[in-house]
Coordinates of C-alpha atoms in Angstrom, one line a residue:
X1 CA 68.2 25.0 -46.1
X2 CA 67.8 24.1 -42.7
X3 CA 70.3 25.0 -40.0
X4 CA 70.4 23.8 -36.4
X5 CA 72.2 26.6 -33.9
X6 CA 73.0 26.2 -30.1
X7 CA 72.3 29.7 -28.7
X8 CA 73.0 30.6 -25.1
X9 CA 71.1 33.3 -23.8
X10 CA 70.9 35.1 -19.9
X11 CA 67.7 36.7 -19.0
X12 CA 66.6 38.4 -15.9
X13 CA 63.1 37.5 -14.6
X14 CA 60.9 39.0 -11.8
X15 CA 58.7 36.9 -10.0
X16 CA 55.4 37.3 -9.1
X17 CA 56.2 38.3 -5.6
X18 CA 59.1 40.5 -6.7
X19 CA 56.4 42.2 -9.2
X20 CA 54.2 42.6 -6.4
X21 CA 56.2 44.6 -3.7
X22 CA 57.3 47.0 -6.5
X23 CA 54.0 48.0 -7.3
X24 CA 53.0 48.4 -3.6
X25 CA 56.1 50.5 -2.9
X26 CA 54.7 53.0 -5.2
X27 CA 51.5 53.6 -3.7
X28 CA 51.1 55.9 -0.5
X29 CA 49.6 55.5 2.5
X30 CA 46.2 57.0 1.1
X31 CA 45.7 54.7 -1.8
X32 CA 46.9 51.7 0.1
X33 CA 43.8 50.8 1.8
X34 CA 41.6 51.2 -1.4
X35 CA 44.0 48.6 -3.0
X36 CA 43.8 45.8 -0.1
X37 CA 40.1 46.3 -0.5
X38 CA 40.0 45.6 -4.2
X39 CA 42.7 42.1 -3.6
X40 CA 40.0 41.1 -1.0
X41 CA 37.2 41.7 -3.6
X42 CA 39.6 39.4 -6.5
X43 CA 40.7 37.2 -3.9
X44 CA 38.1 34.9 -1.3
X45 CA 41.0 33.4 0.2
X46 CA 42.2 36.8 1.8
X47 CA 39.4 38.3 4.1
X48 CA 39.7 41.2 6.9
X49 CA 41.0 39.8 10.5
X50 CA 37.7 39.1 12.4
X51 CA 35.7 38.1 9.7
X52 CA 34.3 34.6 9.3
X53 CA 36.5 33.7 12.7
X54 CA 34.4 31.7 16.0
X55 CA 35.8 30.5 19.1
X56 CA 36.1 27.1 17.3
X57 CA 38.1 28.3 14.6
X58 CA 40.6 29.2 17.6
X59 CA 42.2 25.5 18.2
X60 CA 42.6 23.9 14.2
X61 CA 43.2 20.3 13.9
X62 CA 46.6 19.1 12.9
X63 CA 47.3 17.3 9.5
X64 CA 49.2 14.3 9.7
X65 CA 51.6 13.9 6.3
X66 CA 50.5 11.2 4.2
X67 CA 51.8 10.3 0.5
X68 CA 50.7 12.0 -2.1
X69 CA 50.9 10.4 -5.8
X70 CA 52.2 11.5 -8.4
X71 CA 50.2 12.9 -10.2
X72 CA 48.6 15.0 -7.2
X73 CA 49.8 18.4 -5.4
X74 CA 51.0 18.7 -2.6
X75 CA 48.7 20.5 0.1
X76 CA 50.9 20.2 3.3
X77 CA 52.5 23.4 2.8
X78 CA 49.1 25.4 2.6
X79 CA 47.5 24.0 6.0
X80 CA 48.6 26.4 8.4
X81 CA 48.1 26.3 12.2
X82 CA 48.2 30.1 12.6
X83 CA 46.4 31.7 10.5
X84 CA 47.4 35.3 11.7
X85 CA 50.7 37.3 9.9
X86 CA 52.9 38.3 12.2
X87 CA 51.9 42.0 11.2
X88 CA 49.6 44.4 12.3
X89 CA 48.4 46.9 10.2
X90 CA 46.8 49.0 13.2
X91 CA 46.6 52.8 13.8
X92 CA 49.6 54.3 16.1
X93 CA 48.7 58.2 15.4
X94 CA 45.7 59.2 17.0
X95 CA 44.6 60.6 20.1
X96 CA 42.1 59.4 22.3
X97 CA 40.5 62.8 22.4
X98 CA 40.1 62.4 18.5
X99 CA 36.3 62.6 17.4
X100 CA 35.0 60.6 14.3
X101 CA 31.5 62.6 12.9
X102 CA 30.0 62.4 10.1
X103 CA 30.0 65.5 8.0
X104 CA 26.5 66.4 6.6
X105 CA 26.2 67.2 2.7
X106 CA 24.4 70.1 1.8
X107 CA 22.9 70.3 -2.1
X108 CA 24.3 73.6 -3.6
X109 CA 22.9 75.9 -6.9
X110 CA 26.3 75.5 -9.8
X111 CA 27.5 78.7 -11.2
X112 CA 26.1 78.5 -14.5
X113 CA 22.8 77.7 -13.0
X114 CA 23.0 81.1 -10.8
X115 CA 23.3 82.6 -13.6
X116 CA 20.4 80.9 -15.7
X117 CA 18.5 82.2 -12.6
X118 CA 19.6 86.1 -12.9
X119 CA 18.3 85.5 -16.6
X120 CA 14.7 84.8 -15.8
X121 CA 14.7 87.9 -14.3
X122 CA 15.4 90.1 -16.6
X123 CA 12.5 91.5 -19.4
X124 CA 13.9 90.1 -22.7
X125 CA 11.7 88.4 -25.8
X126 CA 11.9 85.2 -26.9
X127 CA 15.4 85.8 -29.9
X128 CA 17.1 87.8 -26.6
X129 CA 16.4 85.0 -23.9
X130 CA 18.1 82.4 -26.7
X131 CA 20.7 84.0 -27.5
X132 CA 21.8 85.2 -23.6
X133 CA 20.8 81.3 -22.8
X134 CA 23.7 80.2 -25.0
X135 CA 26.0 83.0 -24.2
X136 CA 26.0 82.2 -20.2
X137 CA 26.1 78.2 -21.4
X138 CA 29.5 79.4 -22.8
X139 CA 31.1 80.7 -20.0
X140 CA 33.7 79.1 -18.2
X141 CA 34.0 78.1 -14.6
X142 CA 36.4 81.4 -13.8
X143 CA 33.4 83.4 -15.5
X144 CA 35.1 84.3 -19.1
X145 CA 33.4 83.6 -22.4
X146 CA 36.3 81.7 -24.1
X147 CA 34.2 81.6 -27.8
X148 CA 33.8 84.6 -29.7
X149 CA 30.7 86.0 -30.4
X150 CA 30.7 84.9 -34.2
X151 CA 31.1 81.0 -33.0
X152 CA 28.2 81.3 -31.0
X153 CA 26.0 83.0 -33.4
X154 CA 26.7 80.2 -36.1
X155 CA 26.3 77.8 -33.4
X156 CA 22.4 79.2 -32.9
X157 CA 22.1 79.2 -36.5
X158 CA 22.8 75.5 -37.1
X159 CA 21.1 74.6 -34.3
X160 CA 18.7 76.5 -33.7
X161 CA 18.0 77.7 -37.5
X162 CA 17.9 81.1 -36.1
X163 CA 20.1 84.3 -37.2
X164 CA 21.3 87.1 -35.3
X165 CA 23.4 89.7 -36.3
X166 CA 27.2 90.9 -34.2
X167 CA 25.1 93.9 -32.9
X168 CA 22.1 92.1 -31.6
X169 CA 24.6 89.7 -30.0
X170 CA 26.7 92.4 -28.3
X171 CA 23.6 94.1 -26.6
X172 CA 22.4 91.0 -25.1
X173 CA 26.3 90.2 -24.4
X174 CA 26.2 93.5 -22.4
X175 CA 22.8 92.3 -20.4
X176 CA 24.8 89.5 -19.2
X177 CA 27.8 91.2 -18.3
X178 CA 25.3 93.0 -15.7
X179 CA 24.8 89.8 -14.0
X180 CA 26.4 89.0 -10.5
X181 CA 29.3 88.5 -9.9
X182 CA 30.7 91.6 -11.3
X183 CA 33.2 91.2 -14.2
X184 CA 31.2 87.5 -15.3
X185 CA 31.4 87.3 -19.2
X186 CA 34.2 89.2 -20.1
X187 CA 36.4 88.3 -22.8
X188 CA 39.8 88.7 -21.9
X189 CA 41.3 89.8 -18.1
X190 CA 41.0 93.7 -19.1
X191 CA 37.4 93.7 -20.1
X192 CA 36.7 91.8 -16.7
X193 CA 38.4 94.4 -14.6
X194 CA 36.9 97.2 -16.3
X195 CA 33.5 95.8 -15.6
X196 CA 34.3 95.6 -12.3
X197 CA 35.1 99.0 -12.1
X198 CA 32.1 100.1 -13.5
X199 CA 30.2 98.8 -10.7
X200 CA 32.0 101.4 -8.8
X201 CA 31.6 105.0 -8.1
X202 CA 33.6 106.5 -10.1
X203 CA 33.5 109.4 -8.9
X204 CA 36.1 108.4 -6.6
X205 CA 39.2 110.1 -7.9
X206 CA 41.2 106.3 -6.7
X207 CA 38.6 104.4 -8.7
X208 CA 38.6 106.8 -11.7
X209 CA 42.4 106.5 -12.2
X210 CA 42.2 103.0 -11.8
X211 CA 39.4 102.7 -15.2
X212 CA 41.9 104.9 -16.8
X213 CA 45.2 103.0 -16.0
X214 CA 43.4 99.4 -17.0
X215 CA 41.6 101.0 -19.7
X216 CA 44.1 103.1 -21.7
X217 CA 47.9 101.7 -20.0
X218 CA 46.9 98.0 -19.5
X219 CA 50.7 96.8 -21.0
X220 CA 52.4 99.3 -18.7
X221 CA 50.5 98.2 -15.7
X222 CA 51.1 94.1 -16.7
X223 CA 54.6 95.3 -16.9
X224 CA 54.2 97.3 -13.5
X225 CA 55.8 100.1 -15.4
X226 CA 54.7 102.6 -13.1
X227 CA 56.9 105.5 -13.9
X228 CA 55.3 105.6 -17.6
X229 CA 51.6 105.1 -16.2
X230 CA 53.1 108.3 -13.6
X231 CA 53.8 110.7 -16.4
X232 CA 51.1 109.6 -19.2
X233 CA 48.4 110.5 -16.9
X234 CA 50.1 113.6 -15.1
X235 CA 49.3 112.1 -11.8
X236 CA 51.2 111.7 -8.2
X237 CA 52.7 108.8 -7.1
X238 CA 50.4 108.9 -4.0
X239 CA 47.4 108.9 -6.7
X240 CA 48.8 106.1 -8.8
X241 CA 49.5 104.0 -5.3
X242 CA 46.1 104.5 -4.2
X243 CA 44.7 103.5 -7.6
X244 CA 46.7 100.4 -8.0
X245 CA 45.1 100.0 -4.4
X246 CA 41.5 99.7 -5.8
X247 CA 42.9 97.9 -8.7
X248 CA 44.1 94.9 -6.3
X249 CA 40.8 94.7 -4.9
X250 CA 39.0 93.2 -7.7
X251 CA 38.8 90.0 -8.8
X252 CA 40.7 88.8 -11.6
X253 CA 38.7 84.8 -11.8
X254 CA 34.9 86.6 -10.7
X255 CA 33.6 83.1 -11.2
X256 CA 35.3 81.9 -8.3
X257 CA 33.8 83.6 -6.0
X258 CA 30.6 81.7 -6.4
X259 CA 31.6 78.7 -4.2
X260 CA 30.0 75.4 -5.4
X261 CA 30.4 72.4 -2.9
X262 CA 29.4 70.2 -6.0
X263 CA 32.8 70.6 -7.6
X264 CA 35.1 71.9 -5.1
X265 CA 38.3 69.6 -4.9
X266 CA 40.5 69.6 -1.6
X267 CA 43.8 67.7 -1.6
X268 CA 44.4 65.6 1.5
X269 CA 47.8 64.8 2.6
X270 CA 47.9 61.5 4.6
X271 CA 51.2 61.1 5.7
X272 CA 52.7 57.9 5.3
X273 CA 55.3 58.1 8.3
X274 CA 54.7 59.9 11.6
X275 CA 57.7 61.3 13.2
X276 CA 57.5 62.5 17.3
X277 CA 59.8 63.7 19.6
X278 CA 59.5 61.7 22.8
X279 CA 61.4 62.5 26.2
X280 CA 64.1 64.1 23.9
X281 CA 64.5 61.1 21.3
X282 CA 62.5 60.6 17.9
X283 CA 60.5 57.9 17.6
X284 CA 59.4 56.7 14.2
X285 CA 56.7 54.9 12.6
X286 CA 54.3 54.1 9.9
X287 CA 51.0 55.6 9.6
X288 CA 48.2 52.2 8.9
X289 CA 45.8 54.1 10.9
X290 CA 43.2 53.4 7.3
X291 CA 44.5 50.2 6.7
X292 CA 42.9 46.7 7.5
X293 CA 44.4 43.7 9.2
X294 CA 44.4 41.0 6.9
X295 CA 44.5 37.2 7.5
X296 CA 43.9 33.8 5.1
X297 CA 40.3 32.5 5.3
X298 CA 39.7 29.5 7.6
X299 CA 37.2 28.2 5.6
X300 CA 39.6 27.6 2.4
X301 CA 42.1 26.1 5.2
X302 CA 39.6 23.8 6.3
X303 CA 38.8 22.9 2.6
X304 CA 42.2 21.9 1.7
X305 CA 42.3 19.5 5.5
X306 CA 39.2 17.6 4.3
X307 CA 40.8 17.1 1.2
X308 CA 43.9 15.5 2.7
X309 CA 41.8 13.3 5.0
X310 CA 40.1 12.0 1.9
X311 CA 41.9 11.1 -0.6
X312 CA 39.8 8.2 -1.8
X313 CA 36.7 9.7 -2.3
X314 CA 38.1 12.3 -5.0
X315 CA 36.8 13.6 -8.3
X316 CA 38.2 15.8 -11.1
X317 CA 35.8 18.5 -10.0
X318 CA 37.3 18.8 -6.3
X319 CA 40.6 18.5 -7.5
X320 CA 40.0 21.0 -10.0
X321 CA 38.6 23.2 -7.2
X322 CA 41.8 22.3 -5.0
X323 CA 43.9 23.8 -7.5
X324 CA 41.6 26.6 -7.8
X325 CA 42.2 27.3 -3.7
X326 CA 46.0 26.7 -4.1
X327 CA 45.9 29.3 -6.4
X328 CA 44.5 31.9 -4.4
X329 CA 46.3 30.7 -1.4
X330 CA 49.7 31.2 -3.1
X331 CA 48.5 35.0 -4.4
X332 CA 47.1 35.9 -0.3
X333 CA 50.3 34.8 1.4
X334 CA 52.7 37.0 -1.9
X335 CA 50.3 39.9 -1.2
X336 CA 50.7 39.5 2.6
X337 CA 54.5 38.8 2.4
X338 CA 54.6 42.0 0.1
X339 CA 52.9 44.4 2.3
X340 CA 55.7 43.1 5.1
X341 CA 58.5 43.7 2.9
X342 CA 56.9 46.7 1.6
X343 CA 56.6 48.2 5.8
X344 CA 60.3 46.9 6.0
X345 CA 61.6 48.6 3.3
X346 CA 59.7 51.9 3.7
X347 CA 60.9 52.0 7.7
X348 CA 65.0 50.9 6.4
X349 CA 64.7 53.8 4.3
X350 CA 62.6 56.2 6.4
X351 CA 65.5 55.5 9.3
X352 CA 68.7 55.9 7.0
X353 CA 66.9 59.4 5.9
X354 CA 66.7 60.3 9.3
X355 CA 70.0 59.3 10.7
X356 CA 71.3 61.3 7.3
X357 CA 69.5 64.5 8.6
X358 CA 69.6 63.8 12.0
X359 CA 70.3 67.5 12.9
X360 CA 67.4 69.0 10.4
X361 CA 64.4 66.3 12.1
X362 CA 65.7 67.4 15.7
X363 CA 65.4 71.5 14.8
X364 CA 63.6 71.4 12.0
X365 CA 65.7 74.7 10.5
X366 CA 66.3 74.2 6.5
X367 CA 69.7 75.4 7.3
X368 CA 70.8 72.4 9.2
X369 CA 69.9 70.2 5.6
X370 CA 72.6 68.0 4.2
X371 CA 73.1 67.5 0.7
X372 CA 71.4 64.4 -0.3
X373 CA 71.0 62.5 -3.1
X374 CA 69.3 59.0 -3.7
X375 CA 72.7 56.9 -4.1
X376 CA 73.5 58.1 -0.5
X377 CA 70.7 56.3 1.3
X378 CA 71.2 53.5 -1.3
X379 CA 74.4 52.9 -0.1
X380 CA 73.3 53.1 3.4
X381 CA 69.9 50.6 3.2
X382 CA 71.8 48.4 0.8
X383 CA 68.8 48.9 -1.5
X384 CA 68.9 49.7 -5.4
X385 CA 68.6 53.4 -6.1
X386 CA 65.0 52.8 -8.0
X387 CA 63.7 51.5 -5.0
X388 CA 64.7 54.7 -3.2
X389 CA 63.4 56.3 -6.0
X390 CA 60.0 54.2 -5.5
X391 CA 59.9 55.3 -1.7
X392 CA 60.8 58.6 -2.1
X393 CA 57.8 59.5 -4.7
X394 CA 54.8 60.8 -3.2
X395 CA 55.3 59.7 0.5
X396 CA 55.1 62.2 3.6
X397 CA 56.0 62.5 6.6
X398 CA 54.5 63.7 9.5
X399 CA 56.6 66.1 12.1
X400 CA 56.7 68.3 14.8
X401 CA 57.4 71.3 13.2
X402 CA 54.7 70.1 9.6
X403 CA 54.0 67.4 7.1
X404 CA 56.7 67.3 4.1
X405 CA 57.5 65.0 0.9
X406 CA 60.4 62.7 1.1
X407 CA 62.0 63.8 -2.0
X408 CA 62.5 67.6 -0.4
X409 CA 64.8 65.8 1.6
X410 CA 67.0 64.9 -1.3
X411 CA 68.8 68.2 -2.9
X412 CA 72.3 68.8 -4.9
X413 CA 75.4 69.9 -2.7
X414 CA 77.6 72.8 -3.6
X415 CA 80.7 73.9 -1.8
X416 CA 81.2 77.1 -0.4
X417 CA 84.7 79.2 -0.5
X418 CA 85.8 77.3 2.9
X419 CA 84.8 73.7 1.3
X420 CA 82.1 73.6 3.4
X421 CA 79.2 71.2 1.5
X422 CA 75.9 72.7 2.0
X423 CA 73.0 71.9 0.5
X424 CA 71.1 73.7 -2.3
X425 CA 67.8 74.2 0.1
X426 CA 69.5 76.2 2.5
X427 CA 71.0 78.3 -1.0
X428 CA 66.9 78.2 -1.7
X429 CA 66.3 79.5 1.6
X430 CA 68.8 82.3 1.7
X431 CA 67.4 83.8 -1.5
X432 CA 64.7 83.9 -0.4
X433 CA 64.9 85.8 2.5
X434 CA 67.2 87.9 0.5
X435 CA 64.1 88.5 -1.8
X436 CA 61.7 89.0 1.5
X437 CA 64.2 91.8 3.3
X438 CA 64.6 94.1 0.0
X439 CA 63.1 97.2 -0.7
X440 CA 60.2 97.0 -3.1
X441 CA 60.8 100.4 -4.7
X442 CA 63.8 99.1 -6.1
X443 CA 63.8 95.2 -6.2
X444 CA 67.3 93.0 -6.3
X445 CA 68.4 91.9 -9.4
X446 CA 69.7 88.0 -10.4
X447 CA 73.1 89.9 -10.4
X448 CA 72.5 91.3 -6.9
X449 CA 71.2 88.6 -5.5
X450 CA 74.3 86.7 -7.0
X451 CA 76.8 89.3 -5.9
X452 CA 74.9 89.0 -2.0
X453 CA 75.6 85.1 -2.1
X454 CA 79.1 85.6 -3.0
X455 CA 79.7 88.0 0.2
X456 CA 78.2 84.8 1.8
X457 CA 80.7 82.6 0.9
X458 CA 78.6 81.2 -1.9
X459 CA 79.8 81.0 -5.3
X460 CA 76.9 81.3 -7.3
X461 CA 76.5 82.5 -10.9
X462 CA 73.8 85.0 -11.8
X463 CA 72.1 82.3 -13.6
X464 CA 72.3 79.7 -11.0
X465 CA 70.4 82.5 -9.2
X466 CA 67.6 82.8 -12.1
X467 CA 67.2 79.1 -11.8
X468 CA 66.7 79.2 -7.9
X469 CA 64.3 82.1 -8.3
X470 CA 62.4 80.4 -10.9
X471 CA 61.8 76.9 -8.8
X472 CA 60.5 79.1 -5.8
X473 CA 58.0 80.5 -8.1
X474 CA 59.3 84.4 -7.2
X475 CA 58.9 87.1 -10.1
X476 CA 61.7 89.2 -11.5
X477 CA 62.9 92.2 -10.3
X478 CA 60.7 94.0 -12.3
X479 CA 57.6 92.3 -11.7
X480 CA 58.4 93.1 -8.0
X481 CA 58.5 96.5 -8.1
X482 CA 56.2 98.3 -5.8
X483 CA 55.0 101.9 -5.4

């Protein structure tokens, strides 16, 4: 059976524009640039101001409005006598003095291939050299053979169709442990110590305790149980502390050392807002020192002009192409009215976050910090709380006293025994100068530290504190303890 229904249904769209200036709020100032580049590349009608541009260009005709038919489009609205957005997307943060050089690359030797170097050097027969070439092809980047030496010998075996027994494999293991940088090929972090060590004199009382307390009382050492380590080994404290000395000296990643330009990886922070201080007042503003000007090509204005002037000499192919330029004249001016809206809304927000904190960006001391949460400057830029959310994510900004994220701006309030609302950074903060100030022989507990912040006024449970602790990446007491 057939059955007709009426159904009414309420749906909630975003439009191409709207989907536009989300994505771009998510992206910060460092990736912005790359992504006007590619909507250039995607789209001719947008081109970089200057480009394609004569003296000519300067004064454009007007269009007079004629009727259209029907069954044509409308072109009026795409002839534009400026050609220029009102924006500027032009550097503000840099100094005249500022010098732009080119930094020469230099070709450097990898690790592993320092070490395939240190093997032709050493006097080993053909079943040796194969076996130590796929032992050093094995270790990793921090210098540890991850595999175990069984894997590797079935590895040569299927490969290779050549056998080796553990004991072979473990003598030309020991070869390569020899190699530089002391402590390369070890199998675990107290194999590559003791290598280390080895290297030494050990005839060095500090250096011989320090083989014995990594080779015989690793546990106790990884636990810093140093009272144990004290009396197992019937040794001083002044012995022990001058052991764990020599111990600190070595290297626990030995491949590290060996610096290799090829894949060294430095994080850049580009700020996205710059924040100064001028005759006593802060002045704020957006960092497009990397990002082009953008305008809409001439040439496709021009295009659509000749088309209006002649409308009787038309064929499907130019109006096909018209359509084509309309097109791409509708995504240029979304794109450029989303990268306005997109500077608006990350400068609304920027302000209300600094009004918010207006004490914190004039002093810069944590201390000063209010709570903050994202429904507060929501509330304040008349925004939705996922576009603060949006703004907030991966931007910095630049200030006189260092460059920060925006969401370490945003923290949980607590009150303290007066009422007082303070925020949980300047909690953070206390801690952990608590945690600086204490006496390493006998490091504070969570329940001391707790017990601290209550004499402080702050009512904070012992594990509030572990949590705090834990989220500035500080140890336990006991893994805090010092001789």
């Amino acid at each position: 059976m057939l059955k007709q229904s009426l159904q009414q249904k309420l749906l909630q769209k975003l439009s191409p524009m709207q989907i536009q200036v989300i994505k771009l709020l998510e992206i910060p100032a460092a990736q912005l640039e790359q992504r006007i580049k590619k909507e250039i590349e995607e789209n001719p009608v947008l081109e970089l101001d200057g480009e394609g541009r004569n003296n000519d260009d300067m004064d454009e005709p007007e269009v007079k409005e004629s009727e259209v038919e029907k069954d044509e489009l409308s072109i009026d609205e795409y002839i534009q006598n400026e050609d220029i957005p009102a924006y500027k997307l032009q550097s503000r943060n840099f100094s005249k003095d500022d010098k732009h050089e080119d930094i020469p690359f230099s070709d450097g030797t990898t690790f592993h291939e320092f070490l395939t170097d240190q093997l032709g050097l050493r006097i080993l027969d053909e079943r040796q050299h194969l076996l130590a070439e796929h032992i050093v092809g094995n270790i990793d980047e921090d210098g540890y053979l991850r595999r175990e030496i069984d894997e590797i010998i079935d590895d040569i075996a299927f490969s290779q169709n050549v056998e080796f027994d553990e004991k072979e494999a473990l003598d030309v293991l020991e070869i390569v442990q020899d190699f530089d940088p002391a402590g390369v090929a070890a199998r675990d972090l107290q194999e590559c110590l003791l290598l280390q060590l080895n290297k030494k004199d050990r005839s060095f009382p500090a250096i011989e305790n320090a083989y014995n307390i990594i080779k015989y009382h690793f546990e106790e050492f990884t636990k810093k149980h140093y009272e144990k380590i004290t009396k197992r080994l019937h040794l001083e404290e002044d012995e022990v502390k001058d052991a764990l000395e020599e111990i600190l000296k070595l290297n626990p990643k030995p491949g590290s050392s060996y610096s290799n330009p090829m894949t060294k990886t430095v994080q850049h922070i580009i700020p996205d807002f710059i924040l100064e201080i001028k005759n006593g007042k802060p002045e704020l503003s957006l960092n497009t020192r990397n990002v082009p000007e953008l305008r809409i090509s001439q040439t496709y204005s021009n295009m659509l002009e000749d088309y209006a002037g002649n409308k009787r000499n038309q064929t499907k192919d130019k109006k096909d192409a018209v359509i084509f330029v309309k097109q791409k004249l509708d995504s240029a001016k979304w794109f450029i009215d989303a990268i306005k809206q997109r500077q608006n809304t990350l400068m609304n927000t920027m302000h209300a976050i600094l009004e918010y904190q207006k004490e914190y960006f004039e002093e810069g001391d944590e201390t000063k910090l209010k709570p903050m949460i994202l429904k507060d400057i929501a509330e304040k830029t008349n925004l939705d709380i996922s576009t603060i959310s949006r703004v907030s994510n991966s931007k910095y900004i630049q200030t006189h006293f260092g460059i920060f994220p925006l969401k370490s701006f945003f923290s949980e309030g607590m009150q303290t025994d007066s009422g007082e609302e303070v925020s949980t950074r300047e909690i953070k903060k206390i801690l952990s100068e608590c945690i600086e100030g204490e006496d390493k022989r006998k490091p504070l507990t969570d329940d001391k530290l707790s017990q601290i912040l209550k004499e402080k006024s702050y009512n904070i449970a012992r594990r509030t504190v572990a949590k705090y602790r834990e989220q500035l990446n500080i140890p336990v007491a006991r893994l805090r303890k010092e001789l």
